[in-house]
Amino acid sequence: MPVRVLYIGEIVGKPGIHCIKKALPLLKEQHRIDFVIANGEGATGGFGIGKNHSIQIHKLGVNVITAGEKVYYKKDMVTHIPKSPYLIRAANFPYGNPGRGWRTYTAGGMKLAVVVLLGQSGFQRVHPANPHLMLPQLASKLREEHDAIIVDFHACTTAEKANLFYRMDGEVAAILGSHTKTLSADERVLQGGTAVISDTGRTGSLFGIGGLEPQTEIGKFLTQIPERSKEYWEELELQGAVVEINEKGTANEIYTVRFPVSTENRMEDDS
C-alpha cells in the first residue's frame, strides 16, 4: 500500500504551533496521512526552535521536525537534539555537529529515510558542504536499507533547488523545498518519479512578513538597526504538501495544502 506523507511548511512562532494544534488532526483524517514531517526552523519566536517547543510539536502529532541554518540558535537545542530521534539538522553541517542529518522511520510498513540539506547560496552565518555532491552518495547508501528517501532541501534560491531536483530525479521519493516561507505553485512529479516543490510555505500568519509582525520588520529594513521580531496572529494558515509514495520508492503524486485556522482560544497558546 502507498504511504501518504504530510510535510508542513515552516512553523513560525506560537501562531504556527497554534495552527498545528488546531489543524493537524483534521488534515491527517481528511488526507489519510500515515506520516507527518514539519519544518520547525522558526517555531521559537521565528528564529530557531527551542527544546520545549520541539517537545510540544512532537506531542501534537508531528513524527519528524526538521531544521535549517538556525537549528542551533537556541542554546538548549545543542544538548537536546542528540537525544531526540524526532529532530533532524542538516546533513552537510560540519562532521561531529550535535544531532543527525538523516534518520530512519517506519510508516505504513515502509522504511523511510528523512534527510535534511542546506543550500549554499544566501546563508551568511553558515558554510555547509556541497549538497549537490553529498546527496548522490548519501542516497546510494540509504537505498540499500530503506524503501524510500525524503529530502528537506532548505535553500534560498529556486535555481539551486531545481538543480538538485533534476540531478536526483528517480533516486529519491521527494525533495521538498523550504526556507523562503512562501508556498510555491510548482509541485510536480518528475519523469523519474521524484516529487518536488520549490517551497512548502509557512505555518502561521499569512499576512505577516515571513509570518512576523510587519512594522518591526519594515523598521529593520529602513534603519539597519537590530530589533527583536514579534509574532503575528493575523490570518493564520497551515501550509504544506502531501506526497504519496509507492512500493518502488518513488512518488505517485504531490499536491499542496492550505488550511485556514481560527484564532479562537488563542490565549491558551499565546503564553
Short mmCIF file of C-alpha atoms in Angstrom, two decimals:
data_model
loop_
_atom_site.label_atom_id
_atom_site.label_comp_id
_atom_site.label_asym_id
_atom_site.label_seq_id
_atom_site.Cartn_x
_atom_site.Cartn_y
_atom_site.Cartn_z
CA MET A 1 0.00 0.00 0.00
CA PRO A 2 1.24 3.54 -0.75
CA VAL A 3 2.36 5.72 2.15
CA ARG A 4 0.95 9.24 2.40
CA VAL A 5 3.28 11.84 3.89
CA LEU A 6 2.25 15.32 5.01
CA TYR A 7 5.05 17.90 5.02
CA ILE A 8 4.14 21.04 7.00
CA GLY A 9 5.77 24.31 5.88
CA GLU A 10 7.97 26.24 8.31
CA ILE A 11 6.29 26.80 11.67
CA VAL A 12 6.57 30.47 12.68
CA GLY A 13 6.25 31.15 16.41
CA LYS A 14 3.37 30.40 18.73
CA PRO A 15 0.82 31.23 15.99
CA GLY A 16 2.33 28.41 13.91
CA ILE A 17 2.19 25.97 16.80
CA HIS A 18 -1.44 27.02 17.36
CA CYS A 19 -2.12 26.07 13.71
CA ILE A 20 -0.60 22.61 14.25
CA LYS A 21 -2.73 22.09 17.34
CA LYS A 22 -5.98 23.08 15.62
CA ALA A 23 -5.49 21.78 12.07
CA LEU A 24 -3.29 18.68 12.16
CA PRO A 25 -5.86 16.16 13.46
CA LEU A 26 -8.33 17.20 10.74
CA LEU A 27 -5.71 17.16 7.98
CA LYS A 28 -4.50 13.70 8.96
CA GLU A 29 -8.05 12.39 8.74
CA GLN A 30 -9.06 14.20 5.55
CA HIS A 31 -5.93 13.26 3.59
CA ARG A 32 -5.40 9.79 5.10
CA ILE A 33 -1.92 10.70 6.33
CA ASP A 34 0.46 7.99 7.54
CA PHE A 35 3.45 10.15 8.45
CA VAL A 36 3.99 13.83 9.32
CA ILE A 37 7.12 15.95 8.81
CA ALA A 38 7.25 19.61 9.83
CA ASN A 39 9.93 22.22 9.40
CA GLY A 40 10.41 23.76 12.86
CA GLU A 41 13.07 26.30 11.86
CA GLY A 42 11.10 29.30 13.17
CA ALA A 43 8.98 27.71 15.90
CA THR A 44 10.54 29.70 18.74
CA GLY A 45 9.93 33.38 18.08
CA GLY A 46 10.53 32.96 14.36
CA PHE A 47 14.25 32.20 14.80
CA GLY A 48 15.24 28.62 15.58
CA ILE A 49 13.50 26.08 17.77
CA GLY A 50 13.87 25.52 21.49
CA LYS A 51 13.68 22.27 23.43
CA ASN A 52 10.21 22.86 24.90
CA HIS A 53 8.65 23.84 21.60
CA SER A 54 10.15 20.80 19.87
CA ILE A 55 8.66 18.51 22.53
CA GLN A 56 5.28 20.25 22.22
CA ILE A 57 5.16 19.96 18.42
CA HIS A 58 6.12 16.29 18.57
CA LYS A 59 3.36 15.60 21.12
CA LEU A 60 0.85 17.33 18.83
CA GLY A 61 1.36 14.55 16.26
CA VAL A 62 4.40 15.55 14.19
CA ASN A 63 6.63 12.50 13.65
CA VAL A 64 9.71 14.40 12.44
CA ILE A 65 10.84 18.00 12.95
CA THR A 66 13.44 19.33 10.53
CA ALA A 67 15.53 22.49 10.87
CA GLY A 68 17.85 24.60 8.73
CA GLU A 69 20.59 27.13 9.33
CA LYS A 70 19.03 28.34 12.62
CA VAL A 71 18.96 24.92 14.28
CA TYR A 72 21.46 25.93 17.00
CA TYR A 73 20.10 29.43 17.65
CA LYS A 74 18.53 28.28 20.93
CA LYS A 75 21.23 27.05 23.32
CA ASP A 76 19.19 24.20 24.78
CA MET A 77 18.87 22.63 21.31
CA VAL A 78 22.63 21.93 21.22
CA THR A 79 22.26 19.40 24.06
CA HIS A 80 18.67 18.33 23.27
CA ILE A 81 18.96 17.39 19.59
CA PRO A 82 21.35 14.42 20.04
CA LYS A 83 18.87 12.80 22.45
CA SER A 84 15.75 13.39 20.32
CA PRO A 85 15.09 10.90 17.50
CA TYR A 86 12.34 13.10 16.06
CA LEU A 87 14.72 16.03 15.32
CA ILE A 88 16.96 16.31 12.25
CA ARG A 89 19.53 19.01 11.37
CA ALA A 90 21.29 19.47 8.03
CA ALA A 91 23.47 16.55 6.94
CA ASN A 92 26.00 18.91 5.35
CA PHE A 93 26.84 20.71 8.59
CA PRO A 94 30.41 20.03 9.81
CA TYR A 95 31.12 16.43 10.79
CA GLY A 96 30.59 15.87 14.50
CA ASN A 97 27.98 18.60 14.98
CA PRO A 98 25.26 17.77 17.55
CA GLY A 99 22.34 15.83 16.09
CA ARG A 100 21.83 13.74 12.97
CA GLY A 101 21.49 14.80 9.32
CA TRP A 102 19.21 11.89 8.46
CA ARG A 103 17.18 9.33 10.39
CA THR A 104 15.17 6.17 9.74
CA TYR A 105 11.44 5.87 10.41
CA THR A 106 8.69 3.34 9.68
CA ALA A 107 5.27 4.25 8.29
CA GLY A 108 2.63 2.05 6.67
CA GLY A 109 5.04 -0.88 6.63
CA MET A 110 7.60 1.15 4.69
CA LYS A 111 11.10 2.04 5.93
CA LEU A 112 11.71 5.73 5.25
CA ALA A 113 14.91 7.78 5.39
CA VAL A 114 14.36 11.50 6.04
CA VAL A 115 17.30 13.75 5.09
CA VAL A 116 17.87 17.49 5.59
CA LEU A 117 20.29 19.50 3.45
CA LEU A 118 21.24 23.19 3.39
CA GLY A 119 21.77 25.06 0.16
CA GLN A 120 24.96 27.00 -0.48
CA SER A 121 23.59 30.34 -1.69
CA GLY A 122 22.47 33.13 0.61
CA PHE A 123 23.47 31.86 4.05
CA GLN A 124 25.98 34.24 5.62
CA ARG A 125 26.42 32.63 9.04
CA VAL A 126 26.92 29.02 7.97
CA HIS A 127 29.09 27.41 5.31
CA PRO A 128 27.71 23.93 4.58
CA ALA A 129 29.37 21.28 2.46
CA ASN A 130 28.18 20.99 -1.15
CA PRO A 131 24.75 19.28 -1.05
CA HIS A 132 24.91 18.51 -4.77
CA LEU A 133 27.95 16.32 -4.18
CA MET A 134 26.79 14.88 -0.88
CA LEU A 135 23.24 13.74 -1.70
CA PRO A 136 24.03 11.34 -4.59
CA GLN A 137 26.50 9.44 -2.40
CA LEU A 138 24.25 9.50 0.67
CA ALA A 139 21.17 8.41 -1.27
CA SER A 140 23.06 5.50 -2.84
CA LYS A 141 23.95 4.27 0.63
CA LEU A 142 20.48 4.83 2.09
CA ARG A 143 18.70 2.96 -0.75
CA GLU A 144 20.44 -0.23 0.34
CA GLU A 145 18.47 -0.31 3.61
CA HIS A 146 15.41 1.89 3.01
CA ASP A 147 12.28 1.68 0.89
CA ALA A 148 12.15 5.42 0.16
CA ILE A 149 14.06 8.64 0.79
CA ILE A 150 12.50 12.04 1.55
CA VAL A 151 14.68 15.17 1.41
CA ASP A 152 14.01 18.58 3.00
CA PHE A 153 16.17 20.98 0.96
CA HIS A 154 16.50 24.20 2.96
CA ALA A 155 17.79 26.66 0.37
CA CYS A 156 17.38 30.28 -0.69
CA THR A 157 17.09 30.11 -4.48
CA THR A 158 14.77 28.23 -6.79
CA ALA A 159 17.67 27.70 -9.21
CA GLU A 160 19.68 25.76 -6.63
CA LYS A 161 16.62 23.76 -5.66
CA ALA A 162 15.83 22.91 -9.29
CA ASN A 163 19.41 21.74 -9.82
CA LEU A 164 19.06 19.19 -7.05
CA PHE A 165 15.57 18.18 -8.23
CA TYR A 166 16.74 17.15 -11.68
CA ARG A 167 20.09 15.75 -10.54
CA MET A 168 18.30 13.37 -8.15
CA ASP A 169 15.21 12.52 -10.22
CA GLY A 170 14.43 8.84 -9.75
CA GLU A 171 16.95 8.48 -6.91
CA VAL A 172 14.72 9.73 -4.07
CA ALA A 173 10.97 9.79 -3.50
CA ALA A 174 10.67 13.52 -2.83
CA ILE A 175 12.68 16.73 -2.48
CA LEU A 176 10.67 19.35 -0.62
CA GLY A 177 11.96 22.92 -0.62
CA SER A 178 11.90 25.09 2.48
CA HIS A 179 13.29 28.39 3.86
CA THR A 180 11.57 31.15 1.83
CA LYS A 181 8.25 30.61 3.64
CA THR A 182 6.15 31.30 0.54
CA LEU A 183 4.12 28.38 -0.82
CA SER A 184 5.08 27.87 -4.47
CA ALA A 185 2.83 26.59 -7.25
CA ASP A 186 5.35 24.33 -8.99
CA GLU A 187 4.65 21.00 -7.30
CA ARG A 188 5.10 18.11 -9.73
CA VAL A 189 6.34 14.54 -10.13
CA LEU A 190 9.36 14.44 -12.43
CA GLN A 191 9.82 11.83 -15.17
CA GLY A 192 11.91 9.56 -12.95
CA GLY A 193 9.28 9.57 -10.19
CA THR A 194 10.63 12.17 -7.74
CA ALA A 195 8.05 14.56 -6.28
CA VAL A 196 9.36 18.14 -5.97
CA ILE A 197 8.25 21.61 -4.91
CA SER A 198 10.36 24.76 -4.61
CA ASP A 199 8.86 25.90 -1.32
CA THR A 200 6.36 24.34 1.05
CA GLY A 201 5.28 27.68 2.53
CA ARG A 202 4.80 28.57 6.16
CA THR A 203 2.52 27.75 9.05
CA GLY A 204 1.50 30.84 10.96
CA SER A 205 0.40 34.32 9.87
CA LEU A 206 -0.33 34.68 6.18
CA PHE A 207 -0.34 38.49 6.49
CA GLY A 208 2.94 38.92 8.36
CA ILE A 209 6.38 39.41 6.79
CA GLY A 210 7.68 35.87 6.90
CA GLY A 211 4.92 35.25 9.46
CA LEU A 212 6.19 38.07 11.73
CA GLU A 213 4.68 41.45 12.68
CA PRO A 214 5.15 43.80 9.68
CA GLN A 215 6.04 47.15 11.28
CA THR A 216 9.00 45.77 13.20
CA GLU A 217 10.38 44.04 10.09
CA ILE A 218 9.90 47.18 7.98
CA GLY A 219 11.77 49.22 10.57
CA LYS A 220 14.76 46.91 10.42
CA PHE A 221 14.96 47.26 6.64
CA LEU A 222 14.75 51.05 6.84
CA THR A 223 17.21 51.68 9.68
CA GLN A 224 19.51 48.61 9.69
CA ILE A 225 19.12 48.69 13.49
CA PRO A 226 18.56 45.22 15.00
CA GLU A 227 15.27 44.80 16.84
CA ARG A 228 13.55 41.74 18.24
CA SER A 229 10.92 40.41 15.83
CA LYS A 230 7.37 39.99 17.08
CA GLU A 231 4.98 37.13 16.47
CA TYR A 232 1.87 37.94 14.44
CA TRP A 233 -1.59 36.41 14.77
CA GLU A 234 -3.43 37.82 11.74
CA GLU A 235 -4.88 35.41 9.13
CA LEU A 236 -3.43 32.12 10.31
CA GLU A 237 -2.91 29.22 7.92
CA LEU A 238 -1.22 25.83 7.87
CA GLN A 239 0.56 25.29 4.55
CA GLY A 240 2.46 22.35 3.16
CA ALA A 241 2.34 19.44 0.75
CA VAL A 242 1.13 15.85 0.64
CA VAL A 243 3.22 13.20 -1.14
CA GLU A 244 2.05 9.67 -1.88
CA ILE A 245 4.95 7.20 -2.08
CA ASN A 246 4.64 3.79 -3.74
CA GLU A 247 6.35 0.46 -3.08
CA LYS A 248 9.04 1.30 -5.69
CA GLY A 249 10.23 4.19 -3.54
CA THR A 250 9.02 6.85 -5.98
CA ALA A 251 6.06 9.23 -5.84
CA ASN A 252 2.60 8.69 -7.24
CA GLU A 253 1.52 12.29 -6.65
CA ILE A 254 2.20 15.54 -4.82
CA TYR A 255 -0.21 18.37 -4.06
CA THR A 256 -0.21 21.41 -1.80
CA VAL A 257 -2.46 22.04 1.20
CA ARG A 258 -3.69 25.31 2.70
CA PHE A 259 -5.77 25.13 5.87
CA PRO A 260 -7.08 28.41 7.40
CA VAL A 261 -7.03 28.39 11.20
CA SER A 262 -9.19 30.46 13.56
CA THR A 263 -7.58 32.49 16.36
CA GLU A 264 -10.35 31.37 18.71
CA ASN A 265 -8.88 30.27 22.06
CA ARG A 266 -5.50 31.71 21.05
CA MET A 267 -4.85 32.95 24.58
CA GLU A 268 -4.13 29.42 25.77
CA ASP A 269 -1.37 29.14 23.16
CA ASP A 270 -0.06 32.73 23.39
CA SER A 271 1.79 32.35 26.67
#
